[in-house]
Amino acid sequence: MKFAVAVLPLVAAVSASCLHGTSLLPRAADGTVHVNSYNYTNAGGPLNWYGLDKEKNSACSHGKRQSPIDIVTEDIDYATADSLRFNVPNADQAKFENLGSGLEVVLTNGTLVTSKGSYQLAQFHFHTPSEHRVNEEYFPMEVHFVFENSAGSIAVVGFVFQLSQFGYSTPLFDSVFAHIEDIATPGTYTKTGALNFAALTNHLKTHGIYEYSGSLTTPPCSEDVAWFISTEPLPLNVQSYNAVKKVLKFNARYTQNALGQDNLLEVAANN
Ligand SMILES: *[C@@H]1O[C@H](CO)[C@@H](O)[C@H](O)[C@H]1NC(C)=O
Ligand SMILES: *[C@@H]1O[C@H](CO)[C@@H](O)[C@H](O)[C@H]1NC(C)=O
Ligand SMILES: [Zn+2]
């Protein structure tokens, strides 16, 4: 099944962020999907996100705590599983959108409780290849569950994926990607299958969790984002990976400087 297509002229596209679906970025009530003006190609790509909007995207080229990073497992902090409560109730289906810059499931039933308080789910979305590296190693795919609290602070729970030698995927993601071929064109949306988050919640609870304070990995690259990333990759079958990659193409921001160090764009400009 394919639903309404509404590709806006890129110049008219709304300002983009990791936060589509939150109060920070109004969503069209008519079910259209607005394609983001930033992307991962040529002058629309991460090297020029600041250039796309110097006021809004200032952190993209000046921030010193930018994401994604290379996670150095000897140096990074770890959250304990019981300091984090990730709770996303099962859903019969959800809207699954192609934003041009990425693929996003719109689901707002869900909460994250951290030591800093309670956050509400805004959406979850995918990157190929992974944005984070672990001791320099990258992964084929990464999912980000984006949460926001009432003060507008953001927390993201992330998982990287590893190809399964047994042809197995966490069933939740088989269900998310059930109709992915319907949204090959930016600006389209479809529905996921039934979503059951029990196994994912259990995965997060039963493995280590990297924790750091970074940024959105997409414009406006805002900082003070609380990152929580499972230390154990999720399994992904090769067919799903190839199907996702074909639609999602390439949407990973380059690895940023170590936390606290000068922004790489400033470093490069001064050489
Ligand atoms: C990427 O974004 C730029 C700037 O908005 C735009 O000019 C270009 O057409 C986009 N390219 C693709 C492949 O979407
Ligand atoms: C979200 O929760 C509300 C209230 O409990 C419920 O009516 C709604 O069906 C839920 N949405 C999904 C997608 O499950
Ligand atoms: Zn993301």
PDB file of C-alpha atoms and ligand atoms in Angstrom:
ATOM      1  CA  MET A   1       0.000   0.000   0.000  1.00  0.00           C
ATOM      2  CA  LYS A   2       1.170   3.502  -0.750  1.00  0.00           C
ATOM      3  CA  PHE A   3      -0.226   6.640   0.827  1.00  0.00           C
ATOM      4  CA  ALA A   4      -0.250  10.280  -0.230  1.00  0.00           C
ATOM      5  CA  VAL A   5       2.914  11.673  -1.702  1.00  0.00           C
ATOM      6  CA  ALA A   6       3.832  15.283  -1.002  1.00  0.00           C
ATOM      7  CA  VAL A   7       7.333  16.224  -1.920  1.00  0.00           C
ATOM      8  CA  LEU A   8       7.740  19.918  -1.170  1.00  0.00           C
ATOM      9  CA  PRO A   9      10.157  22.068  -3.088  1.00  0.00           C
ATOM     10  CA  LEU A  10      13.348  21.854  -1.082  1.00  0.00           C
ATOM     11  CA  VAL A  11      13.519  25.603  -0.571  1.00  0.00           C
ATOM     12  CA  ALA A  12      10.166  25.499   1.188  1.00  0.00           C
ATOM     13  CA  ALA A  13      11.043  22.560   3.390  1.00  0.00           C
ATOM     14  CA  VAL A  14      10.779  23.215   7.085  1.00  0.00           C
ATOM     15  CA  SER A  15      13.918  23.403   9.153  1.00  0.00           C
ATOM     16  CA  ALA A  16      15.084  19.976  10.010  1.00  0.00           C
ATOM     17  CA  SER A  17      16.108  18.279  13.172  1.00  0.00           C
ATOM     18  CA  CYS A  18      16.277  14.889  14.790  1.00  0.00           C
ATOM     19  CA  LEU A  19      12.981  15.851  16.385  1.00  0.00           C
ATOM     20  CA  HIS A  20      10.319  15.578  13.727  1.00  0.00           C
ATOM     21  CA  GLY A  21       7.092  14.965  15.510  1.00  0.00           C
ATOM     22  CA  THR A  22       7.891  16.916  18.625  1.00  0.00           C
ATOM     23  CA  SER A  23       6.682  20.334  19.610  1.00  0.00           C
ATOM     24  CA  LEU A  24       9.891  21.746  18.121  1.00  0.00           C
ATOM     25  CA  LEU A  25       8.812  20.904  14.605  1.00  0.00           C
ATOM     26  CA  PRO A  26       5.141  21.074  13.668  1.00  0.00           C
ATOM     27  CA  ARG A  27       3.921  18.031  11.760  1.00  0.00           C
ATOM     28  CA  ALA A  28       1.374  18.413   8.986  1.00  0.00           C
ATOM     29  CA  ALA A  29      -1.982  17.202  10.245  1.00  0.00           C
ATOM     30  CA  ASP A  30      -3.001  15.980   6.800  1.00  0.00           C
ATOM     31  CA  GLY A  31      -0.542  13.114   6.824  1.00  0.00           C
ATOM     32  CA  THR A  32       1.858  14.580   4.289  1.00  0.00           C
ATOM     33  CA  VAL A  33       5.559  14.042   4.798  1.00  0.00           C
ATOM     34  CA  HIS A  34       7.812  17.068   4.492  1.00  0.00           C
ATOM     35  CA  VAL A  35      11.191  16.228   3.045  1.00  0.00           C
ATOM     36  CA  ASN A  36      14.101  17.698   5.002  1.00  0.00           C
ATOM     37  CA  SER A  37      16.283  20.337   3.345  1.00  0.00           C
ATOM     38  CA  TYR A  38      19.524  18.828   4.661  1.00  0.00           C
ATOM     39  CA  ASN A  39      20.852  15.492   3.447  1.00  0.00           C
ATOM     40  CA  TYR A  40      24.101  13.541   3.065  1.00  0.00           C
ATOM     41  CA  THR A  41      25.044  14.489  -0.477  1.00  0.00           C
ATOM     42  CA  ASN A  42      27.116  17.321  -1.953  1.00  0.00           C
ATOM     43  CA  ALA A  43      26.364  20.773  -0.509  1.00  0.00           C
ATOM     44  CA  GLY A  44      23.336  19.451   1.398  1.00  0.00           C
ATOM     45  CA  GLY A  45      25.637  17.221   3.443  1.00  0.00           C
ATOM     46  CA  PRO A  46      27.113  17.430   6.953  1.00  0.00           C
ATOM     47  CA  LEU A  47      30.143  19.532   5.930  1.00  0.00           C
ATOM     48  CA  ASN A  48      27.743  22.291   4.899  1.00  0.00           C
ATOM     49  CA  TRP A  49      24.874  21.988   7.401  1.00  0.00           C
ATOM     50  CA  TYR A  50      26.031  25.207   9.056  1.00  0.00           C
ATOM     51  CA  GLY A  51      26.051  26.858   5.618  1.00  0.00           C
ATOM     52  CA  LEU A  52      22.398  25.829   5.055  1.00  0.00           C
ATOM     53  CA  ASP A  53      21.312  28.028   8.002  1.00  0.00           C
ATOM     54  CA  LYS A  54      24.042  29.828   9.925  1.00  0.00           C
ATOM     55  CA  GLU A  55      21.767  31.001  12.697  1.00  0.00           C
ATOM     56  CA  LYS A  56      19.914  27.789  13.459  1.00  0.00           C
ATOM     57  CA  ASN A  57      22.749  25.360  12.723  1.00  0.00           C
ATOM     58  CA  SER A  58      25.575  27.179  14.469  1.00  0.00           C
ATOM     59  CA  ALA A  59      26.282  24.217  16.781  1.00  0.00           C
ATOM     60  CA  CYS A  60      26.964  22.006  13.730  1.00  0.00           C
ATOM     61  CA  SER A  61      30.245  23.825  13.091  1.00  0.00           C
ATOM     62  CA  HIS A  62      31.044  25.456  16.450  1.00  0.00           C
ATOM     63  CA  GLY A  63      29.859  22.909  19.030  1.00  0.00           C
ATOM     64  CA  LYS A  64      32.506  21.021  20.970  1.00  0.00           C
ATOM     65  CA  ARG A  65      30.287  18.197  22.228  1.00  0.00           C
ATOM     66  CA  GLN A  66      28.926  16.965  18.922  1.00  0.00           C
ATOM     67  CA  SER A  67      27.587  13.537  18.017  1.00  0.00           C
ATOM     68  CA  PRO A  68      28.223  10.951  16.756  1.00  0.00           C
ATOM     69  CA  ILE A  69      31.514  10.041  18.388  1.00  0.00           C
ATOM     70  CA  ASP A  70      33.883   7.152  18.422  1.00  0.00           C
ATOM     71  CA  ILE A  71      32.982   5.430  21.704  1.00  0.00           C
ATOM     72  CA  VAL A  72      36.195   4.439  23.447  1.00  0.00           C
ATOM     73  CA  THR A  73      35.016   1.665  25.716  1.00  0.00           C
ATOM     74  CA  GLU A  74      37.808   2.218  28.251  1.00  0.00           C
ATOM     75  CA  ASP A  75      36.969   5.902  28.693  1.00  0.00           C
ATOM     76  CA  ILE A  76      33.196   6.254  28.223  1.00  0.00           C
ATOM     77  CA  ASP A  77      30.759   6.294  31.162  1.00  0.00           C
ATOM     78  CA  TYR A  78      28.289   3.455  31.638  1.00  0.00           C
ATOM     79  CA  ALA A  79      24.714   3.777  32.853  1.00  0.00           C
ATOM     80  CA  THR A  80      23.452   0.977  35.026  1.00  0.00           C
ATOM     81  CA  ALA A  81      20.407  -0.810  33.645  1.00  0.00           C
ATOM     82  CA  ASP A  82      18.359   0.063  36.730  1.00  0.00           C
ATOM     83  CA  SER A  83      19.144   3.796  36.385  1.00  0.00           C
ATOM     84  CA  LEU A  84      17.217   3.808  33.109  1.00  0.00           C
ATOM     85  CA  ARG A  85      13.575   2.892  32.531  1.00  0.00           C
ATOM     86  CA  PHE A  86      12.712   2.452  28.854  1.00  0.00           C
ATOM     87  CA  ASN A  87       9.040   1.767  28.381  1.00  0.00           C
ATOM     88  CA  VAL A  88       7.343   1.676  24.983  1.00  0.00           C
ATOM     89  CA  PRO A  89       3.929  -0.012  24.963  1.00  0.00           C
ATOM     90  CA  ASN A  90       3.106  -2.349  22.097  1.00  0.00           C
ATOM     91  CA  ALA A  91       1.316  -0.765  19.158  1.00  0.00           C
ATOM     92  CA  ASP A  92      -0.867  -2.337  16.467  1.00  0.00           C
ATOM     93  CA  GLN A  93       0.887  -0.221  13.833  1.00  0.00           C
ATOM     94  CA  ALA A  94       2.557   3.128  13.365  1.00  0.00           C
ATOM     95  CA  LYS A  95       3.227   5.578  10.575  1.00  0.00           C
ATOM     96  CA  PHE A  96       6.590   5.000   8.864  1.00  0.00           C
ATOM     97  CA  GLU A  97       7.908   7.959   6.872  1.00  0.00           C
ATOM     98  CA  ASN A  98      10.637   8.634   4.329  1.00  0.00           C
ATOM     99  CA  LEU A  99      11.916  12.145   5.135  1.00  0.00           C
ATOM    100  CA  GLY A 100      14.597  12.116   2.462  1.00  0.00           C
ATOM    101  CA  SER A 101      17.212  12.499   5.195  1.00  0.00           C
ATOM    102  CA  GLY A 102      16.049   9.314   6.923  1.00  0.00           C
ATOM    103  CA  LEU A 103      13.281   6.843   7.775  1.00  0.00           C
ATOM    104  CA  GLU A 104      11.192   7.573  10.834  1.00  0.00           C
ATOM    105  CA  VAL A 105       8.514   5.737  12.811  1.00  0.00           C
ATOM    106  CA  VAL A 106       6.076   8.165  14.388  1.00  0.00           C
ATOM    107  CA  LEU A 107       5.193   6.789  17.791  1.00  0.00           C
ATOM    108  CA  THR A 108       4.740   8.974  20.850  1.00  0.00           C
ATOM    109  CA  ASN A 109       3.442   6.401  23.326  1.00  0.00           C
ATOM    110  CA  GLY A 110       6.527   5.653  25.324  1.00  0.00           C
ATOM    111  CA  THR A 111       8.589   7.048  28.172  1.00  0.00           C
ATOM    112  CA  LEU A 112      12.164   7.083  29.314  1.00  0.00           C
ATOM    113  CA  VAL A 113      12.996   7.710  32.964  1.00  0.00           C
ATOM    114  CA  THR A 114      16.611   8.605  33.743  1.00  0.00           C
ATOM    115  CA  SER A 115      18.329  10.017  36.833  1.00  0.00           C
ATOM    116  CA  LYS A 116      17.374  13.438  35.411  1.00  0.00           C
ATOM    117  CA  GLY A 117      13.641  12.735  35.164  1.00  0.00           C
ATOM    118  CA  SER A 118      11.001  11.599  32.739  1.00  0.00           C
ATOM    119  CA  TYR A 119      10.928  11.997  28.957  1.00  0.00           C
ATOM    120  CA  GLN A 120       8.263  11.272  26.339  1.00  0.00           C
ATOM    121  CA  LEU A 121       8.955   9.377  23.106  1.00  0.00           C
ATOM    122  CA  ALA A 122       8.828  11.585  19.979  1.00  0.00           C
ATOM    123  CA  GLN A 123       9.797   9.097  17.245  1.00  0.00           C
ATOM    124  CA  PHE A 124      12.439   6.561  16.318  1.00  0.00           C
ATOM    125  CA  HIS A 125      14.527   6.506  13.160  1.00  0.00           C
ATOM    126  CA  PHE A 126      17.360   4.701  11.401  1.00  0.00           C
ATOM    127  CA  HIS A 127      20.834   5.403  10.049  1.00  0.00           C
ATOM    128  CA  THR A 128      22.883   3.359   7.559  1.00  0.00           C
ATOM    129  CA  PRO A 129      25.720   2.880   8.243  1.00  0.00           C
ATOM    130  CA  SER A 130      25.858   3.394  12.007  1.00  0.00           C
ATOM    131  CA  GLU A 131      26.684   6.890  13.228  1.00  0.00           C
ATOM    132  CA  HIS A 132      28.514   5.828  16.376  1.00  0.00           C
ATOM    133  CA  ARG A 133      31.667   3.783  16.220  1.00  0.00           C
ATOM    134  CA  VAL A 134      32.862   1.577  19.046  1.00  0.00           C
ATOM    135  CA  ASN A 135      36.652   1.531  19.385  1.00  0.00           C
ATOM    136  CA  GLU A 136      36.681   2.793  15.778  1.00  0.00           C
ATOM    137  CA  GLU A 137      34.483  -0.047  14.487  1.00  0.00           C
ATOM    138  CA  TYR A 138      31.344   0.990  12.611  1.00  0.00           C
ATOM    139  CA  PHE A 139      28.175  -1.098  12.240  1.00  0.00           C
ATOM    140  CA  PRO A 140      25.761  -1.598   9.325  1.00  0.00           C
ATOM    141  CA  MET A 141      22.823   0.192  10.934  1.00  0.00           C
ATOM    142  CA  GLU A 142      21.773   2.173  14.011  1.00  0.00           C
ATOM    143  CA  VAL A 143      18.365   3.067  15.462  1.00  0.00           C
ATOM    144  CA  HIS A 144      17.680   6.159  17.603  1.00  0.00           C
ATOM    145  CA  PHE A 145      14.698   6.420  19.954  1.00  0.00           C
ATOM    146  CA  VAL A 146      14.279  10.160  20.539  1.00  0.00           C
ATOM    147  CA  PHE A 147      12.683  11.319  23.794  1.00  0.00           C
ATOM    148  CA  GLU A 148      11.889  14.849  24.960  1.00  0.00           C
ATOM    149  CA  ASN A 149      10.939  16.168  28.402  1.00  0.00           C
ATOM    150  CA  SER A 150       8.529  18.967  29.216  1.00  0.00           C
ATOM    151  CA  ALA A 151      11.412  21.482  29.319  1.00  0.00           C
ATOM    152  CA  GLY A 152      12.466  20.496  25.776  1.00  0.00           C
ATOM    153  CA  SER A 153      15.551  18.515  26.804  1.00  0.00           C
ATOM    154  CA  ILE A 154      16.376  15.549  24.632  1.00  0.00           C
ATOM    155  CA  ALA A 155      17.484  12.020  25.501  1.00  0.00           C
ATOM    156  CA  VAL A 156      18.224   9.384  22.858  1.00  0.00           C
ATOM    157  CA  VAL A 157      18.405   5.630  23.334  1.00  0.00           C
ATOM    158  CA  GLY A 158      20.428   4.021  20.544  1.00  0.00           C
ATOM    159  CA  PHE A 159      21.204   0.513  19.363  1.00  0.00           C
ATOM    160  CA  VAL A 160      23.658  -0.529  16.687  1.00  0.00           C
ATOM    161  CA  PHE A 161      22.959  -3.598  14.551  1.00  0.00           C
ATOM    162  CA  GLN A 162      25.253  -6.423  13.532  1.00  0.00           C
ATOM    163  CA  LEU A 163      24.450  -8.740  10.602  1.00  0.00           C
ATOM    164  CA  SER A 164      23.250 -12.095  11.880  1.00  0.00           C
ATOM    165  CA  GLN A 165      24.990 -15.217  10.663  1.00  0.00           C
ATOM    166  CA  PHE A 166      21.740 -17.071  11.418  1.00  0.00           C
ATOM    167  CA  GLY A 167      19.534 -14.892   9.177  1.00  0.00           C
ATOM    168  CA  TYR A 168      17.725 -13.581  12.222  1.00  0.00           C
ATOM    169  CA  SER A 169      16.422 -10.113  13.159  1.00  0.00           C
ATOM    170  CA  THR A 170      14.815  -8.882  16.338  1.00  0.00           C
ATOM    171  CA  PRO A 171      11.147  -9.437  15.256  1.00  0.00           C
ATOM    172  CA  LEU A 172      10.263  -5.837  16.132  1.00  0.00           C
ATOM    173  CA  PHE A 173      12.371  -4.661  13.206  1.00  0.00           C
ATOM    174  CA  ASP A 174      11.000  -7.241  10.769  1.00  0.00           C
ATOM    175  CA  SER A 175       7.660  -5.667  11.594  1.00  0.00           C
ATOM    176  CA  VAL A 176       8.901  -2.081  11.226  1.00  0.00           C
ATOM    177  CA  PHE A 177      10.382  -2.873   7.805  1.00  0.00           C
ATOM    178  CA  ALA A 178       7.451  -5.032   6.606  1.00  0.00           C
ATOM    179  CA  HIS A 179       6.410  -2.529   3.901  1.00  0.00           C
ATOM    180  CA  ILE A 180       9.648  -0.647   3.376  1.00  0.00           C
ATOM    181  CA  GLU A 181       9.538  -0.982  -0.406  1.00  0.00           C
ATOM    182  CA  ASP A 182       6.411   1.248  -0.336  1.00  0.00           C
ATOM    183  CA  ILE A 183       8.434   4.253   0.823  1.00  0.00           C
ATOM    184  CA  ALA A 184      11.309   4.216  -1.632  1.00  0.00           C
ATOM    185  CA  THR A 185      10.497   7.809  -2.605  1.00  0.00           C
ATOM    186  CA  PRO A 186      11.215  10.673  -0.192  1.00  0.00           C
ATOM    187  CA  GLY A 187       7.988  12.274   0.954  1.00  0.00           C
ATOM    188  CA  THR A 188       6.013   9.025   1.181  1.00  0.00           C
ATOM    189  CA  TYR A 189       4.783   7.041   4.159  1.00  0.00           C
ATOM    190  CA  THR A 190       3.379   3.638   4.923  1.00  0.00           C
ATOM    191  CA  LYS A 191       2.390   1.646   8.018  1.00  0.00           C
ATOM    192  CA  THR A 192       4.511  -0.696  10.067  1.00  0.00           C
ATOM    193  CA  GLY A 193       3.238  -4.070  11.180  1.00  0.00           C
ATOM    194  CA  ALA A 194       2.436  -4.723  14.855  1.00  0.00           C
ATOM    195  CA  LEU A 195       5.182  -3.441  17.148  1.00  0.00           C
ATOM    196  CA  ASN A 196       6.187  -5.356  20.255  1.00  0.00           C
ATOM    197  CA  PHE A 197       8.958  -3.736  22.275  1.00  0.00           C
ATOM    198  CA  ALA A 198       9.377  -6.393  24.990  1.00  0.00           C
ATOM    199  CA  ALA A 199      12.497  -8.032  23.517  1.00  0.00           C
ATOM    200  CA  LEU A 200      14.154  -4.688  22.848  1.00  0.00           C
ATOM    201  CA  THR A 201      13.438  -3.481  26.382  1.00  0.00           C
ATOM    202  CA  ASN A 202      14.870  -6.697  27.733  1.00  0.00           C
ATOM    203  CA  HIS A 203      17.952  -6.367  25.515  1.00  0.00           C
ATOM    204  CA  LEU A 204      18.622  -2.878  26.894  1.00  0.00           C
ATOM    205  CA  LYS A 205      18.109  -4.060  30.457  1.00  0.00           C
ATOM    206  CA  THR A 206      20.370  -7.085  30.231  1.00  0.00           C
ATOM    207  CA  HIS A 207      23.457  -5.490  28.633  1.00  0.00           C
ATOM    208  CA  GLY A 208      25.760  -2.590  29.375  1.00  0.00           C
ATOM    209  CA  ILE A 209      24.789   0.948  28.363  1.00  0.00           C
ATOM    210  CA  TYR A 210      27.238   3.621  27.163  1.00  0.00           C
ATOM    211  CA  GLU A 211      26.278   7.060  28.435  1.00  0.00           C
ATOM    212  CA  TYR A 212      27.491  10.500  27.382  1.00  0.00           C
ATOM    213  CA  SER A 213      26.261  14.036  26.797  1.00  0.00           C
ATOM    214  CA  GLY A 214      26.412  14.976  23.098  1.00  0.00           C
ATOM    215  CA  SER A 215      24.213  16.499  20.414  1.00  0.00           C
ATOM    216  CA  LEU A 216      21.601  15.805  17.777  1.00  0.00           C
ATOM    217  CA  THR A 217      23.411  14.209  14.817  1.00  0.00           C
ATOM    218  CA  THR A 218      21.258  16.215  12.388  1.00  0.00           C
ATOM    219  CA  PRO A 219      20.648  19.959  12.078  1.00  0.00           C
ATOM    220  CA  PRO A 220      20.409  22.010  14.232  1.00  0.00           C
ATOM    221  CA  CYS A 221      23.003  19.793  16.039  1.00  0.00           C
ATOM    222  CA  SER A 222      21.783  21.074  19.440  1.00  0.00           C
ATOM    223  CA  GLU A 223      23.866  19.963  22.419  1.00  0.00           C
ATOM    224  CA  ASP A 224      23.010  18.714  25.924  1.00  0.00           C
ATOM    225  CA  VAL A 225      21.479  15.602  24.413  1.00  0.00           C
ATOM    226  CA  ALA A 226      21.681  12.668  26.850  1.00  0.00           C
ATOM    227  CA  TRP A 227      22.857   9.619  24.913  1.00  0.00           C
ATOM    228  CA  PHE A 228      22.328   6.019  26.055  1.00  0.00           C
ATOM    229  CA  ILE A 229      23.591   3.309  23.703  1.00  0.00           C
ATOM    230  CA  SER A 230      23.359  -0.414  24.305  1.00  0.00           C
ATOM    231  CA  THR A 231      26.779  -2.072  24.356  1.00  0.00           C
ATOM    232  CA  GLU A 232      25.403  -5.173  22.629  1.00  0.00           C
ATOM    233  CA  PRO A 233      24.449  -4.931  18.929  1.00  0.00           C
ATOM    234  CA  LEU A 234      21.022  -6.164  17.822  1.00  0.00           C
ATOM    235  CA  PRO A 235      20.904  -8.916  15.180  1.00  0.00           C
ATOM    236  CA  LEU A 236      19.823  -7.942  11.671  1.00  0.00           C
ATOM    237  CA  ASN A 237      19.228 -10.321   8.803  1.00  0.00           C
ATOM    238  CA  VAL A 238      20.916  -9.622   5.494  1.00  0.00           C
ATOM    239  CA  GLN A 239      17.657  -9.349   3.490  1.00  0.00           C
ATOM    240  CA  SER A 240      16.309  -6.646   5.813  1.00  0.00           C
ATOM    241  CA  TYR A 241      19.610  -4.836   5.776  1.00  0.00           C
ATOM    242  CA  ASN A 242      19.747  -4.788   1.984  1.00  0.00           C
ATOM    243  CA  ALA A 243      16.102  -3.663   1.731  1.00  0.00           C
ATOM    244  CA  VAL A 244      16.635  -0.851   4.232  1.00  0.00           C
ATOM    245  CA  LYS A 245      19.912   0.248   2.685  1.00  0.00           C
ATOM    246  CA  LYS A 246      18.317   0.432  -0.741  1.00  0.00           C
ATOM    247  CA  VAL A 247      15.734   2.945   0.534  1.00  0.00           C
ATOM    248  CA  LEU A 248      17.726   4.737   3.229  1.00  0.00           C
ATOM    249  CA  LYS A 249      20.917   4.884   1.146  1.00  0.00           C
ATOM    250  CA  PHE A 250      23.557   6.745   3.206  1.00  0.00           C
ATOM    251  CA  ASN A 251      22.645   8.915   6.184  1.00  0.00           C
ATOM    252  CA  ALA A 252      25.391   8.891   8.772  1.00  0.00           C
ATOM    253  CA  ARG A 253      27.090  12.100   9.915  1.00  0.00           C
ATOM    254  CA  TYR A 254      30.886  11.809   9.978  1.00  0.00           C
ATOM    255  CA  THR A 255      32.446  11.009  13.347  1.00  0.00           C
ATOM    256  CA  GLN A 256      32.915  14.190  15.371  1.00  0.00           C
ATOM    257  CA  ASN A 257      35.913  15.220  17.424  1.00  0.00           C
ATOM    258  CA  ALA A 258      36.409  13.747  20.897  1.00  0.00           C
ATOM    259  CA  LEU A 259      34.046  15.332  23.437  1.00  0.00           C
ATOM    260  CA  GLY A 260      35.303  18.765  24.528  1.00  0.00           C
ATOM    261  CA  GLN A 261      37.800  19.125  21.670  1.00  0.00           C
ATOM    262  CA  ASP A 262      37.400  21.826  19.006  1.00  0.00           C
ATOM    263  CA  ASN A 263      34.805  21.221  16.294  1.00  0.00           C
ATOM    264  CA  LEU A 264      36.534  19.533  13.328  1.00  0.00           C
ATOM    265  CA  LEU A 265      35.144  22.133  10.908  1.00  0.00           C
ATOM    266  CA  GLU A 266      36.867  24.871  12.921  1.00  0.00           C
ATOM    267  CA  VAL A 267      40.049  22.834  13.144  1.00  0.00           C
ATOM    268  CA  ALA A 268      40.036  22.360   9.363  1.00  0.00           C
ATOM    269  CA  ALA A 269      39.248  26.025   8.655  1.00  0.00           C
ATOM    270  CA  ASN A 270      42.226  27.152  10.747  1.00  0.00           C
ATOM    271  CA  ASN A 271      44.742  25.030   8.923  1.00  0.00           C
TER     272      ASN A 271
HETATM  273  C1  LIG B   1      20.600  17.840  -0.814  1.00  0.00           C
HETATM  274  O1  LIG B   1      20.298  19.092  -0.213  1.00  0.00           O
HETATM  275  C2  LIG B   1      20.643  20.203  -1.005  1.00  0.00           C
HETATM  276  C3  LIG B   1      20.400  21.439  -0.157  1.00  0.00           C
HETATM  277  O2  LIG B   1      19.108  21.485   0.346  1.00  0.00           O
HETATM  278  C4  LIG B   1      19.839  20.165  -2.304  1.00  0.00           C
HETATM  279  O3  LIG B   1      20.209  21.249  -3.132  1.00  0.00           O
HETATM  280  C5  LIG B   1      20.107  18.850  -3.036  1.00  0.00           C
HETATM  281  O4  LIG B   1      19.268  18.755  -4.164  1.00  0.00           O
HETATM  282  C6  LIG B   1      19.838  17.674  -2.122  1.00  0.00           C
HETATM  283  N1  LIG B   1      20.251  16.441  -2.783  1.00  0.00           N
HETATM  284  C7  LIG B   1      19.566  15.318  -2.679  1.00  0.00           C
HETATM  285  C8  LIG B   1      20.158  14.137  -3.366  1.00  0.00           C
HETATM  286  O5  LIG B   1      18.544  15.244  -2.054  1.00  0.00           O
HETATM  287  C1  LIG B   2      -1.330   5.399  22.664  1.00  0.00           C
HETATM  288  O1  LIG B   2      -1.972   5.463  23.902  1.00  0.00           O
HETATM  289  C2  LIG B   2      -3.305   5.931  23.817  1.00  0.00           C
HETATM  290  C3  LIG B   2      -3.832   6.100  25.243  1.00  0.00           C
HETATM  291  O2  LIG B   2      -3.520   5.001  26.045  1.00  0.00           O
HETATM  292  C4  LIG B   2      -4.125   4.926  22.998  1.00  0.00           C
HETATM  293  O3  LIG B   2      -5.451   5.394  22.864  1.00  0.00           O
HETATM  294  C5  LIG B   2      -3.500   4.809  21.630  1.00  0.00           C
HETATM  295  O4  LIG B   2      -4.163   3.817  20.866  1.00  0.00           O
HETATM  296  C6  LIG B   2      -2.030   4.444  21.726  1.00  0.00           C
HETATM  297  N1  LIG B   2      -1.427   4.495  20.404  1.00  0.00           N
HETATM  298  C7  LIG B   2      -0.824   3.435  19.854  1.00  0.00           C
HETATM  299  C8  LIG B   2      -0.199   3.692  18.518  1.00  0.00           C
HETATM  300  O5  LIG B   2      -0.772   2.355  20.381  1.00  0.00           O
HETATM  301 ZN    ZN B   3      19.516   9.790  14.572  1.00  0.00          ZN
END
